[in-house]
C-alpha positions as protocol buffer text, in pm:
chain_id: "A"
residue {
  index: 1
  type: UNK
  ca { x: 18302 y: -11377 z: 25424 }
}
residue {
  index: 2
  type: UNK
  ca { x: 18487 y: -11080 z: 25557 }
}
residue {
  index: 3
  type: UNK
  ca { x: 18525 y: -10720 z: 25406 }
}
residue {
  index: 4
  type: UNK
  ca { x: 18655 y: -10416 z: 25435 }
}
residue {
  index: 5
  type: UNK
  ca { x: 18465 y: -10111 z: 25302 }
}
residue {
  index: 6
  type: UNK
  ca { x: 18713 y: -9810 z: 25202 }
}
residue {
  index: 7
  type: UNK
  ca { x: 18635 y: -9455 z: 25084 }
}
residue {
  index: 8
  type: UNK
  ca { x: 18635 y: -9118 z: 25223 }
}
residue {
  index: 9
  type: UNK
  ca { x: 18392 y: -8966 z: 25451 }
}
residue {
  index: 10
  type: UNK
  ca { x: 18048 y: -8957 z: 25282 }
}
residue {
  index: 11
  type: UNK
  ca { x: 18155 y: -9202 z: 25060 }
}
residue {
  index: 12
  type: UNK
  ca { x: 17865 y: -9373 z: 25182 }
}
residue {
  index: 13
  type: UNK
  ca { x: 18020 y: -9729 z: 25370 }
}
residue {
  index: 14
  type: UNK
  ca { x: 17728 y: -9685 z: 25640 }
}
residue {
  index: 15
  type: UNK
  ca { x: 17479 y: -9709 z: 25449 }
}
residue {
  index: 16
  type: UNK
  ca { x: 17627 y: -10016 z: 25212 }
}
residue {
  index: 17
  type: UNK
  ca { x: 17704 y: -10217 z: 25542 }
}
residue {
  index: 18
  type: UNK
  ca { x: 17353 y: -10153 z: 25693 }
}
residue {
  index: 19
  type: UNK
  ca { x: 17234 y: -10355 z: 25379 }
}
residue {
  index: 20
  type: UNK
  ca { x: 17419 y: -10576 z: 25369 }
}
residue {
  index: 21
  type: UNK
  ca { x: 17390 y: -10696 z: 25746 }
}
residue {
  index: 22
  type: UNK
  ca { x: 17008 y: -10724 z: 25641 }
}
residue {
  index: 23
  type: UNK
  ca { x: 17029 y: -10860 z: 25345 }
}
residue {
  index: 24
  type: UNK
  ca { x: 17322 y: -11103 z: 25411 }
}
residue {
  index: 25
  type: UNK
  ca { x: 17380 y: -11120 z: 25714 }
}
residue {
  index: 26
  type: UNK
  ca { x: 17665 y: -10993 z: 25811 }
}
residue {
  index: 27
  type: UNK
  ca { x: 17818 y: -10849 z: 26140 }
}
residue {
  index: 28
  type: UNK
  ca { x: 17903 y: -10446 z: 26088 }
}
residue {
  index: 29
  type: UNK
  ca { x: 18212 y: -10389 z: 26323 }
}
residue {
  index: 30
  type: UNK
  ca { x: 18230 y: -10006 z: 26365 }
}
residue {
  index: 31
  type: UNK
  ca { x: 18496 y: -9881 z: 26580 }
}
residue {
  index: 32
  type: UNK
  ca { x: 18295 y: -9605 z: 26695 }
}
residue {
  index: 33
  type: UNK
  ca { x: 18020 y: -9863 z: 26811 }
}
residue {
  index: 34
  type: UNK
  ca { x: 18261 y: -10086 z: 26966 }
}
residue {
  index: 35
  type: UNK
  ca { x: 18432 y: -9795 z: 27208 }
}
residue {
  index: 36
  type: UNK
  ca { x: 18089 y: -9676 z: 27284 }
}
residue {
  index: 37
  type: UNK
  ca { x: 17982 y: -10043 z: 27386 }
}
residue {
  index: 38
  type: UNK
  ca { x: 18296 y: -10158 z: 27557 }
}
residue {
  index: 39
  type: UNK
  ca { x: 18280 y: -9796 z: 27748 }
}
residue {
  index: 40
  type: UNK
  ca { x: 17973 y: -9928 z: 27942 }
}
residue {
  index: 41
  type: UNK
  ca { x: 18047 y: -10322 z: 27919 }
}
residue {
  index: 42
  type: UNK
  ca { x: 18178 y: -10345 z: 28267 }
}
residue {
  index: 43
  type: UNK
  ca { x: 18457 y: -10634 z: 28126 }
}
residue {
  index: 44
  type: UNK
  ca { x: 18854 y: -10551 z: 28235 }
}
residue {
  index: 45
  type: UNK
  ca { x: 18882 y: -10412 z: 27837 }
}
residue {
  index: 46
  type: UNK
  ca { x: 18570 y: -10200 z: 27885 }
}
residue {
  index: 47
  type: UNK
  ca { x: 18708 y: -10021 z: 28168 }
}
residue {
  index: 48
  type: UNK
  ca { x: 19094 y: -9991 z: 27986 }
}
residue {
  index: 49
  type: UNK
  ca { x: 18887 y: -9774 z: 27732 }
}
residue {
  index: 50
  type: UNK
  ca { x: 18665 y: -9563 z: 27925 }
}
residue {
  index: 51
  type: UNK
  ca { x: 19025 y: -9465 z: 28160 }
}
residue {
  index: 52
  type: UNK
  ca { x: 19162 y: -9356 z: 27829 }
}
residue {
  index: 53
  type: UNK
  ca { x: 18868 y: -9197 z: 27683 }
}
residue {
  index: 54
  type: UNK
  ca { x: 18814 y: -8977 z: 27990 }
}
residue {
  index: 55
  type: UNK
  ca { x: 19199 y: -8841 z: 28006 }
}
residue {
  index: 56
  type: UNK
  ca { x: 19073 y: -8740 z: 27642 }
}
residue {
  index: 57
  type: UNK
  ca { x: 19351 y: -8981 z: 27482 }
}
residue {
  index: 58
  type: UNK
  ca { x: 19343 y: -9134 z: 27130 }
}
residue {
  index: 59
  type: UNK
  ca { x: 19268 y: -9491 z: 27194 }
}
residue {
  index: 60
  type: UNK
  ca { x: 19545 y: -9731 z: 27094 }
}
residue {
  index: 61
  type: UNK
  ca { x: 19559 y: -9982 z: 26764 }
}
residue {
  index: 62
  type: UNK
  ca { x: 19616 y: -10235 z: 27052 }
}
residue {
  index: 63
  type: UNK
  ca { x: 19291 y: -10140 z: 27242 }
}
residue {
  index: 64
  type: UNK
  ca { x: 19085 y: -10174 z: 26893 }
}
residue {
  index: 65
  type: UNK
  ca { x: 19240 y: -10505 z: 26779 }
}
residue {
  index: 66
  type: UNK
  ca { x: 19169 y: -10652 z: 27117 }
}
residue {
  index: 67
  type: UNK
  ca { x: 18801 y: -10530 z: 27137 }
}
residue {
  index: 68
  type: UNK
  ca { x: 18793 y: -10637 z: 26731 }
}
residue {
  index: 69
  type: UNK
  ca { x: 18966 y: -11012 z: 26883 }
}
residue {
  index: 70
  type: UNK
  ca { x: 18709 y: -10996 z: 27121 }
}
residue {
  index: 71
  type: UNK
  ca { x: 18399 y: -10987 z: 26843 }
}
residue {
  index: 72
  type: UNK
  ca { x: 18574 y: -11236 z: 26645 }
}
residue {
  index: 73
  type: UNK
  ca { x: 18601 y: -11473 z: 26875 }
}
residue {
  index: 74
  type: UNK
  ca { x: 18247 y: -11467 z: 26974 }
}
residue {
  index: 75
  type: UNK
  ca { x: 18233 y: -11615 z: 26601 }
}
residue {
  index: 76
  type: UNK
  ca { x: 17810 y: -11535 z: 26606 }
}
residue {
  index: 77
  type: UNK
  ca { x: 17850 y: -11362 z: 26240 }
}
residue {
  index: 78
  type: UNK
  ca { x: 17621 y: -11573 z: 26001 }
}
residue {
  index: 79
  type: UNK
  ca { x: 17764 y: -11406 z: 25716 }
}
residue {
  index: 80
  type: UNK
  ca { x: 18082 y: -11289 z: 25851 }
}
residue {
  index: 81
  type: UNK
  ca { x: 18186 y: -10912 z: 25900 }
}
residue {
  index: 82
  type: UNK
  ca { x: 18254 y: -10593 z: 25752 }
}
residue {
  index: 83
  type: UNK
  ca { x: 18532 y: -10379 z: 25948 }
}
residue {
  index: 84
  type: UNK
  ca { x: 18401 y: -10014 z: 25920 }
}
residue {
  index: 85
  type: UNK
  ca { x: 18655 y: -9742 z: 25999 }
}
residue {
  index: 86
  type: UNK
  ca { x: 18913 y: -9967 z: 26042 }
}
residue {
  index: 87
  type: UNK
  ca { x: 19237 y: -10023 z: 25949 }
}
residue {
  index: 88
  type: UNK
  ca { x: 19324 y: -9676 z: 25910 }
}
residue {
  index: 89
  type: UNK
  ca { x: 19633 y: -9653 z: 25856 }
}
residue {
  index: 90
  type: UNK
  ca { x: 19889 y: -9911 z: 25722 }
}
residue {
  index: 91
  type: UNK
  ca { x: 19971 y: -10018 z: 26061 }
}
residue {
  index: 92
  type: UNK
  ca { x: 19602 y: -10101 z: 26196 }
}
residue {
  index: 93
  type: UNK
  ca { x: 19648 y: -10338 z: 25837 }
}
residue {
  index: 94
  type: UNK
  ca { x: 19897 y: -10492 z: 25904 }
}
residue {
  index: 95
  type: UNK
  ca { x: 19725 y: -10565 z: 26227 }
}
residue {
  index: 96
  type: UNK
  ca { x: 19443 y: -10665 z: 26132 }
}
residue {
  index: 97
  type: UNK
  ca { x: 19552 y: -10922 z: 25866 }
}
residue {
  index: 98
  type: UNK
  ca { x: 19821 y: -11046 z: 26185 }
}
residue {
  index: 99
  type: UNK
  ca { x: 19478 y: -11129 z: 26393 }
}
residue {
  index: 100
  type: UNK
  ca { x: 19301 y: -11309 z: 26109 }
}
residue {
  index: 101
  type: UNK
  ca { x: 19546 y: -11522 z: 26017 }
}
residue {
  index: 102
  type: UNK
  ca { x: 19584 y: -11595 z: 26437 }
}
residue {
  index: 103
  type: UNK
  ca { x: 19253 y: -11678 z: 26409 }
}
residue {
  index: 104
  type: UNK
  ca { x: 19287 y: -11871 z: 26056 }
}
residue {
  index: 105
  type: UNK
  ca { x: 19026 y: -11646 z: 25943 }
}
residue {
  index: 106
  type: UNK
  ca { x: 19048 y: -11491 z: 25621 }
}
residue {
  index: 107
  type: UNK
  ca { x: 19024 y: -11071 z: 25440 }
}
residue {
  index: 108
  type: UNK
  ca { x: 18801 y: -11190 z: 25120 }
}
residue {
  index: 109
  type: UNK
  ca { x: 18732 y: -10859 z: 24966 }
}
residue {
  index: 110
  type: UNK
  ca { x: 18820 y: -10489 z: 25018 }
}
residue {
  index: 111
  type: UNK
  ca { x: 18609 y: -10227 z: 24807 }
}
residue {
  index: 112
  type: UNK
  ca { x: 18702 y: -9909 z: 24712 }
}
residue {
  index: 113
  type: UNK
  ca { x: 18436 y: -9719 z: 24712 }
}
residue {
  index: 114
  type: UNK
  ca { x: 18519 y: -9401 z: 24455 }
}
residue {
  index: 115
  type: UNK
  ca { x: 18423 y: -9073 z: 24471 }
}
residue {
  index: 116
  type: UNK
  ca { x: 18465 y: -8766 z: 24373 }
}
residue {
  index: 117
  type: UNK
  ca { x: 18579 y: -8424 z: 24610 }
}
residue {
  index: 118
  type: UNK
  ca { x: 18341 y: -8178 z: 24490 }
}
residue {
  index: 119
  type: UNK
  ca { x: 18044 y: -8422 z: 24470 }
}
residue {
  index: 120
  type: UNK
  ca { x: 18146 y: -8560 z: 24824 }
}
residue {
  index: 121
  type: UNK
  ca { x: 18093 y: -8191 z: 24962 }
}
residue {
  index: 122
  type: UNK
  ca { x: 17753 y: -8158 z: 24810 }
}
residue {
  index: 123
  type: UNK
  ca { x: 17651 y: -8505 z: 24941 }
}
residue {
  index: 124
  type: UNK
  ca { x: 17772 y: -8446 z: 25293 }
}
residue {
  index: 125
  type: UNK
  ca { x: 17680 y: -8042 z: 25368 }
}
residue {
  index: 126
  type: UNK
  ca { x: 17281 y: -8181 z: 25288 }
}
residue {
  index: 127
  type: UNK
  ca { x: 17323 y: -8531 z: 25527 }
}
residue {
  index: 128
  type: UNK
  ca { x: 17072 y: -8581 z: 25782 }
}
residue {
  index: 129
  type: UNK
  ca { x: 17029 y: -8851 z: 25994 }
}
residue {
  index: 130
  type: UNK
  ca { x: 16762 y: -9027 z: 26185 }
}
residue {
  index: 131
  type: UNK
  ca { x: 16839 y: -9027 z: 26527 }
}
residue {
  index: 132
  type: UNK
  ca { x: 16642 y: -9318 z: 26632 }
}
residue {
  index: 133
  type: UNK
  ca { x: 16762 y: -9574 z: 26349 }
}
residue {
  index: 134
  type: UNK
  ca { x: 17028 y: -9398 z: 26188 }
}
residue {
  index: 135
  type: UNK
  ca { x: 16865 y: -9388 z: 25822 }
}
residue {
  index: 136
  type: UNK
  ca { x: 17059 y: -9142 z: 25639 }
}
residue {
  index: 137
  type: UNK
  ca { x: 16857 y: -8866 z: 25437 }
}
residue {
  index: 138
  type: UNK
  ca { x: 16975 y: -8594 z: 25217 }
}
residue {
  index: 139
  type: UNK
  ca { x: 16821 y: -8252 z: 25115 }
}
residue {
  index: 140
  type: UNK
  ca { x: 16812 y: -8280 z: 24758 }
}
residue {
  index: 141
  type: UNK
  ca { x: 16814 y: -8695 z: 24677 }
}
residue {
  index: 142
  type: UNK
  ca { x: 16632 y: -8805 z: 24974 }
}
residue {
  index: 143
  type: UNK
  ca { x: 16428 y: -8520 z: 25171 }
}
residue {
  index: 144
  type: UNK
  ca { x: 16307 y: -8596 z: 25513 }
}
residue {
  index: 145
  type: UNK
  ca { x: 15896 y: -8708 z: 25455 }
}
residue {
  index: 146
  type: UNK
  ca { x: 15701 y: -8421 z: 25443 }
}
residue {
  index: 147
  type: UNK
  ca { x: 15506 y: -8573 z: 25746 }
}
residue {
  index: 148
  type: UNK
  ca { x: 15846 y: -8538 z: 25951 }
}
residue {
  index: 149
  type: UNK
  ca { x: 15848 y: -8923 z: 25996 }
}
residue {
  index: 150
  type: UNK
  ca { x: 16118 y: -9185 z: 25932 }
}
residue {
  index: 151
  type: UNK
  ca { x: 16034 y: -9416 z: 25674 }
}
residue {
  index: 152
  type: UNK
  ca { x: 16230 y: -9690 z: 25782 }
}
residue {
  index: 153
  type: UNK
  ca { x: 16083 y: -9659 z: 26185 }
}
residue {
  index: 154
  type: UNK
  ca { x: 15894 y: -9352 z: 26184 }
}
residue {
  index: 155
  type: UNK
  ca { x: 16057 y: -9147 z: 26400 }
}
residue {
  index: 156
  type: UNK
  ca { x: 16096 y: -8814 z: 26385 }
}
residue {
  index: 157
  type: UNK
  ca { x: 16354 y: -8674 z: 26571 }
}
residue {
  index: 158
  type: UNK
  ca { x: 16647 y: -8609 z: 26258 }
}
residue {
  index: 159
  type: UNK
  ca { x: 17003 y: -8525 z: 26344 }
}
residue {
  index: 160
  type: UNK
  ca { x: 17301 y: -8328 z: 26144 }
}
residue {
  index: 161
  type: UNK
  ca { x: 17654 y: -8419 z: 26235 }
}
residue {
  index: 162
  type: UNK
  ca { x: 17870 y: -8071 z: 26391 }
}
residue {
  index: 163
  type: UNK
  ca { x: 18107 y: -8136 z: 26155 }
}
residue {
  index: 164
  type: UNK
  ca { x: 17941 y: -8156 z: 25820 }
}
residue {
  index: 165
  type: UNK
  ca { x: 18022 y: -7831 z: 25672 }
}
residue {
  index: 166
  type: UNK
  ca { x: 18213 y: -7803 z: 25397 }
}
residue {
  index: 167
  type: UNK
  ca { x: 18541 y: -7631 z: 25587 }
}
residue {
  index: 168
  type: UNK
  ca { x: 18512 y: -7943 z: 25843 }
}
residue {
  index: 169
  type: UNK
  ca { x: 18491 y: -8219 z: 25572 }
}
residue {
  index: 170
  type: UNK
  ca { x: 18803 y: -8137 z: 25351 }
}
residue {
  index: 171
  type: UNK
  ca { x: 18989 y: -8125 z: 25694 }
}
residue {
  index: 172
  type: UNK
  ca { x: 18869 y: -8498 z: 25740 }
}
residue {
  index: 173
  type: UNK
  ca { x: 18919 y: -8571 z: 25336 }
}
residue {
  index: 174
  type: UNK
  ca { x: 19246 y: -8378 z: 25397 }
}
residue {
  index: 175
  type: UNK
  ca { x: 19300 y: -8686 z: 25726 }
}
residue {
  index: 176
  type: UNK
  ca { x: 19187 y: -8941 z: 25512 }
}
residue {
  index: 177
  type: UNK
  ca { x: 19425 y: -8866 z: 25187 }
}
residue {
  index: 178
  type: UNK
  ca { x: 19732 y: -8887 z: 25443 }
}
residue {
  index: 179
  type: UNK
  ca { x: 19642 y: -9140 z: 25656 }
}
residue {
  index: 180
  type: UNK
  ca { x: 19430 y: -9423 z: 25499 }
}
residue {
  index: 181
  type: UNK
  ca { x: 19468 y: -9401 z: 25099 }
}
residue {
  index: 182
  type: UNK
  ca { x: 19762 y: -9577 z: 25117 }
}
residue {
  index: 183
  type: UNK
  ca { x: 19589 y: -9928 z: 25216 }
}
residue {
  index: 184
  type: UNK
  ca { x: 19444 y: -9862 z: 24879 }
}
residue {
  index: 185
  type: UNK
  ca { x: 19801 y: -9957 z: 24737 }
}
residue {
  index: 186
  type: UNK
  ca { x: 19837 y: -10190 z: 24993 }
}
residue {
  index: 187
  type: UNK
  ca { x: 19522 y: -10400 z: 24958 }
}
residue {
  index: 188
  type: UNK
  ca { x: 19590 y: -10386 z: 24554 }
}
residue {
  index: 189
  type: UNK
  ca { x: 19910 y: -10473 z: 24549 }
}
residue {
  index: 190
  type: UNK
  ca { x: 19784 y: -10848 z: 24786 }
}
residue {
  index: 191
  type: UNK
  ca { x: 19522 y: -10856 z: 24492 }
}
residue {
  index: 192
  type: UNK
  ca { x: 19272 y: -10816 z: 24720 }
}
residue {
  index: 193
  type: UNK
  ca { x: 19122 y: -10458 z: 24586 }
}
residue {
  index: 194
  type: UNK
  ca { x: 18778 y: -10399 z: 24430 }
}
residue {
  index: 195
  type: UNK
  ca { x: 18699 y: -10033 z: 24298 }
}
residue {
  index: 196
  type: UNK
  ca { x: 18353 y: -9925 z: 24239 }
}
residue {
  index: 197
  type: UNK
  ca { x: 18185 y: -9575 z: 24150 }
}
residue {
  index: 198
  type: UNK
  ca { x: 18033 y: -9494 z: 24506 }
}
residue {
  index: 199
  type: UNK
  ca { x: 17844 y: -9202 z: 24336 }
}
residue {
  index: 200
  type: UNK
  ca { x: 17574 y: -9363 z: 24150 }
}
residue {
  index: 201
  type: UNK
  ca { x: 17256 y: -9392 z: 24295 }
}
residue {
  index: 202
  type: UNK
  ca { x: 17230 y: -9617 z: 24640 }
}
residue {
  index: 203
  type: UNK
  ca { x: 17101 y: -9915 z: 24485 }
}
residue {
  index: 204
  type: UNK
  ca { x: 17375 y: -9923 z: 24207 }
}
residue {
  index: 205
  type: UNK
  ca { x: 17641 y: -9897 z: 24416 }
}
residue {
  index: 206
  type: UNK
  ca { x: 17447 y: -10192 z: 24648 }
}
residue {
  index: 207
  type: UNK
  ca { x: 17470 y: -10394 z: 24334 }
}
residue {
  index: 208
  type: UNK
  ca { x: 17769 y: -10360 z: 24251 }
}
residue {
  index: 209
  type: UNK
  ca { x: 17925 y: -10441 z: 24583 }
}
residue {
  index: 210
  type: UNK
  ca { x: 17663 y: -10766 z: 24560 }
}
residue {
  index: 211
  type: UNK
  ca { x: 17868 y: -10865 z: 24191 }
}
residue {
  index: 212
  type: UNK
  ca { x: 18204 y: -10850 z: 24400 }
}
residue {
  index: 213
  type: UNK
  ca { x: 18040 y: -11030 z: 24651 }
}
residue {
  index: 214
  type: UNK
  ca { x: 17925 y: -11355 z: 24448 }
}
C-alpha cells in the first residue's frame, strides 16, 4: 500500500508516518532524508545532489523522482510507502503518478490531513523535538519529562526548529496555500482523496488514518 500524507506544516504528517512505519510497516520516504542520504552515498546520483546543493541550488523534480525511482526499486517496503513532502506541487504529481505506473505500482490513498491556521500557530511556536530520535514534544500537550529525558529513548538533548515562530510559519503556510493545495483538487477529483481532522488528539487522528487504511 502506498500513501501520500498532505497538510500544512505542523499538520502533524511526521508523526502519523513514524507510526505507521512501526506499526505497519511501512517505508517513510522523506525528501529531506533522501538528499541528506544520497549527499553522502558516494553513488553517481549522490554526487549530482551534493554539486547542486553546494552552489546553494533548489534541487530539481528530476533529481527527487530519480532518488524516489531509486527507493522503489529496491522494492524492501513490507508494507509499502508513504511519500512525505512530496509531490509539492502539481507537477512533482504528475510525476510521481508517471513513475508508479512505470513501475506498475499503484497511489492507494492520499489523506488530507485538516487543520486549522490559528491552531496550527499555537501547535508549532511550542514544538520541540528530540534530537536523538526525533519524538516530537510540545509545551502545553506534551511537556518535555520533568527528568529532561526522552521517553521514547531517553535522551536528553531537545531541539526547536529556527523557523518555528509564528512570523516564519505563515510564510511557509503562505508557500504551502500557493504551491501544494492544489493536489488537494487534484487527488479528489482521481477519487483518490481522504480528509480527516488532523487536530484531535494524536491517537485520534492515528485512528482515523488506520479506518482509511483498512
Amino acid at each position: 500500500m502506498n500513501i501520500i500524507l498532505l497538510g500544512p506544516p505542523g499538520a502533524g504528517k511526521g508523526t502519523q508516518a513514524r507510526r505507521l512505519v512501526d506499526e505497519r510497516k511501512m517505508i517513510q520516504l522523506s525528501t529531506g532524508d533522501m538528499l541528506r542520504e544520497a549527499r553522502t552515498s558516494g553513488t553517481e546520483m549522490g554526487e549530482k545532489v551534493a554539486a547542486v546543493m553546494d552552489r546553494g541550488d533548489l534541487v530539481t523534480d528530476d533529481i527527487v523522482i530519480g532518488l524516489i525511482r531509486e527507493k522503489l526499486e529496491a522494492g524492501d517496503a513490507e508494507g509499502g510507502y508513504i511519500f512525505d513532502g512530496f509531490p509539492r506541487t502539481l507537477a512533482q504529481a504528475d510525476a510521481l503518478g508517471q513513475l508508479l505506473t512505470e513501475l506498475n505500482k499503484t497511489l492507494d490513498h492520499v489523506i488530507e490531513m485538516q487543520v486549522d491556521d490559528e491552531a496550527l500557530v499555537t501547535r508549532i511556536t511550542g514544538r520541540a523535538t528530540c534530537a536523538n530520535c526525533g519524538e516530537v514534544y510540545h509545551d502545553a500537550t506534551k511537556p518535555i519529562p520533568a527528568d529532561g529525558h526522552c521517553t521514547n529513548c531517553n535522551g536528553t538533548e531537545f531541539t526547536r526548529r529556527a523557523d518555528d515562530t509564528e512570523e516564519a510559519l505563515r510564510t511557509r503556510l503562505l508557500a504551502y496555500y500557493k504551491q501544494t493545495s492544489p493536489l488537494i483538487g487534484y487527488y479528489y477529483a482521481k477519487d483518490a482523496l481522504e480528509s480527516i481532522d488532523g487536530l484531535k488528539a494524536m491517537d485520534e487522528v492515528a485512528g482515523a488514518i488506520s479506518r482509511v487504511l483498512s
